[in-house]
Coordinates of C-alpha atoms in Angstrom, one line a residue:
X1 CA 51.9 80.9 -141.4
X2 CA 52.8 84.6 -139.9
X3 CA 53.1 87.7 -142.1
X4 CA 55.0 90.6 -141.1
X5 CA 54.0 94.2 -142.8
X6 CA 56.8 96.8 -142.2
X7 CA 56.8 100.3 -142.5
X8 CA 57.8 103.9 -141.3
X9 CA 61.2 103.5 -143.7
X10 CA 61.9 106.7 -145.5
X11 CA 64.8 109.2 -146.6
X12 CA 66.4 111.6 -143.6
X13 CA 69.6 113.5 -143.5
X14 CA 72.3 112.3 -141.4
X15 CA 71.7 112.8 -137.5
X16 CA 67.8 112.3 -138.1
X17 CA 65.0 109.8 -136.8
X18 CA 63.0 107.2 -138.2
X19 CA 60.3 105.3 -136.5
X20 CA 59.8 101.1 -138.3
X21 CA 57.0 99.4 -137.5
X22 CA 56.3 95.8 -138.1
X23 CA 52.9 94.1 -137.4
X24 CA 52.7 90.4 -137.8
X25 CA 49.2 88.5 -138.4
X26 CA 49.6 86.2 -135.6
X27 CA 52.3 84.8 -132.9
X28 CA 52.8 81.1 -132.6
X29 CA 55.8 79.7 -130.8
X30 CA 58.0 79.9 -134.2
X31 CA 57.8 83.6 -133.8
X32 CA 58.7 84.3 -129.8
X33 CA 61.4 86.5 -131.1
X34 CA 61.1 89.1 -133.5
X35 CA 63.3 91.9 -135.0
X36 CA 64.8 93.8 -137.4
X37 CA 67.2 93.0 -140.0
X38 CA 69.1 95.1 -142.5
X39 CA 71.5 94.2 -145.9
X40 CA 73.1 97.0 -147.6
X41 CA 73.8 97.1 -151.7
X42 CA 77.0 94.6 -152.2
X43 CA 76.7 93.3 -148.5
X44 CA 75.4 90.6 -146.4
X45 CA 72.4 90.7 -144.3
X46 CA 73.1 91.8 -140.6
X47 CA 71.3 91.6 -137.4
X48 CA 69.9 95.0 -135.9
X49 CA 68.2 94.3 -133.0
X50 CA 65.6 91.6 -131.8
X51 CA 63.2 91.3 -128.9
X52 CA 61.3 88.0 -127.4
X53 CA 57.8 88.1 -127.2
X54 CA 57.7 86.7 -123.8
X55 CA 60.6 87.7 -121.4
X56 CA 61.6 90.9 -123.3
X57 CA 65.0 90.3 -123.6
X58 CA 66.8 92.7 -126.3
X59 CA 69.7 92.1 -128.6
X60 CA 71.6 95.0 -130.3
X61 CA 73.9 95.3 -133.1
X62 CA 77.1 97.2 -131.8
X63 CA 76.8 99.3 -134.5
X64 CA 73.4 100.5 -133.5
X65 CA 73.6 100.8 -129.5
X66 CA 72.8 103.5 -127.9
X67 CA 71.1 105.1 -131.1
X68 CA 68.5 102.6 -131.9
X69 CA 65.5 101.5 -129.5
X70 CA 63.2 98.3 -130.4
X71 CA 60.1 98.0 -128.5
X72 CA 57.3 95.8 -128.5
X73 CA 53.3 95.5 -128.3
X74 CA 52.3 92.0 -127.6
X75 CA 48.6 93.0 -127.8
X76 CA 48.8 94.5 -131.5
X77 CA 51.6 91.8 -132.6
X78 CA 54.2 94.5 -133.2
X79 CA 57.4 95.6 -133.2
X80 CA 59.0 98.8 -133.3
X81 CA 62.7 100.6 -134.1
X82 CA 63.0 103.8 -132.8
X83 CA 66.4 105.0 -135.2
X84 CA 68.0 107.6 -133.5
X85 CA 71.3 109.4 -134.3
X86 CA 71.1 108.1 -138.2
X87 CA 74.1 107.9 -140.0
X88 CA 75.0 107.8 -143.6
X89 CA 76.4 103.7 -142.8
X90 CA 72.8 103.2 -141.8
X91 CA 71.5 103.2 -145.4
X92 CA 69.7 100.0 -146.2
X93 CA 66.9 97.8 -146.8
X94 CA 65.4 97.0 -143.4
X95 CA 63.5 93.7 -143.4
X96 CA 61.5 92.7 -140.0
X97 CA 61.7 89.0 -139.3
X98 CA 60.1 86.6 -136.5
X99 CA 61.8 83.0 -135.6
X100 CA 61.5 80.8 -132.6
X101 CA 64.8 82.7 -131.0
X102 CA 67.3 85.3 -131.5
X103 CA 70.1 83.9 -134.0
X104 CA 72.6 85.5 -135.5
X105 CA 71.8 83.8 -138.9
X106 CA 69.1 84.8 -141.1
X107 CA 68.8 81.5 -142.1
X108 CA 67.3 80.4 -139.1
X109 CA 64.1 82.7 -139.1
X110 CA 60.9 81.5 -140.2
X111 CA 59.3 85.0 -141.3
X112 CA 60.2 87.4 -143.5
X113 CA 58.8 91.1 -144.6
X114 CA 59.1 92.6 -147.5
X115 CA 61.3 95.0 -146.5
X116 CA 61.2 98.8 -146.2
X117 CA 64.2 101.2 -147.3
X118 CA 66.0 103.5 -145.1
X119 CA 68.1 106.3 -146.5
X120 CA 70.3 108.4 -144.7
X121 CA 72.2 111.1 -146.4
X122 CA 75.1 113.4 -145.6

C-alpha cells in the first residue's frame, strides 16, 4: 500500500502562484507515475499533469501548459506543481494520485490523496 499526503493548496487571486506538494510513503512499481488530478464542483475529474518516476517523462493538460510545472524528487518520494498564471477556471479540488502509468482515466490509478483545494478568485 502507498499513501500520498498533499499540500500547499490555498486561496490566491487570479494571475497568482501556488506551490502542491505530494509525498508518498513508498514507490513500488504500481506507482512509476505519479501526478496531479483536479474535479471541479458539477464536473468530472481531469488530468493535470503526471510525471514517471524513472524516465521523467511529463504529461500536461492543455489547459495548464505553459503555466503549470510538475517536478519530482525521487529521493523524498515527491511530487510537485508549481501553478503559475492562476486563473479563476483553475478552482478546484486537486487530488495527487500514483498508478503504474500515465492514463487518462482515474479509474486506472491505484493511489489516491485526500485532496487539497485550490481557489482562485477574480
Amino acid at each position: 500500500q502507498v499513501q500520498l499526503v498533499e499540500s500547499g493548496g490555498g486561496s490566491v487571486q487570479a494571475g497568482g502562484s501556488l506551490r502542491l506538494s505530494c509525498v508518498a510513503s513508498r514507490y513500488t512499481s504500481g506507482s512509476n507515475c505519479m501526478g496531479w488530478f483536479r474535479q471541479a464542483p458539477g464536473k468530472e475529474r481531469e488530468r493535470v499533469a503526471t510525471i514517471l518516476r524513472r524516465s521523467g517523462s511529463i504529461y500536461y493538460a492543455d489547459s495548464v501548459q505553459g503555466r503549470f510545472t510538475i517536478s519530482q524528487d525521487n529521493a523524498k518520494n515527491t511530487v510537485y506543481l508549481q501553478m503559475n498564471s492562476l486563473k479563476p477556471e483553475d478552482t478546484a479540488m486537486y487530488y495527487c494520485a500514483a498508478g503504474a502509468a500515465s492514463y487518462g482515466d482515474s479509474r486506472l490509478y491505484n493511489y489516491w490523496g485526500q485532496g487539497t483545494q485550490v481557489t482562485v478568485s477574480s
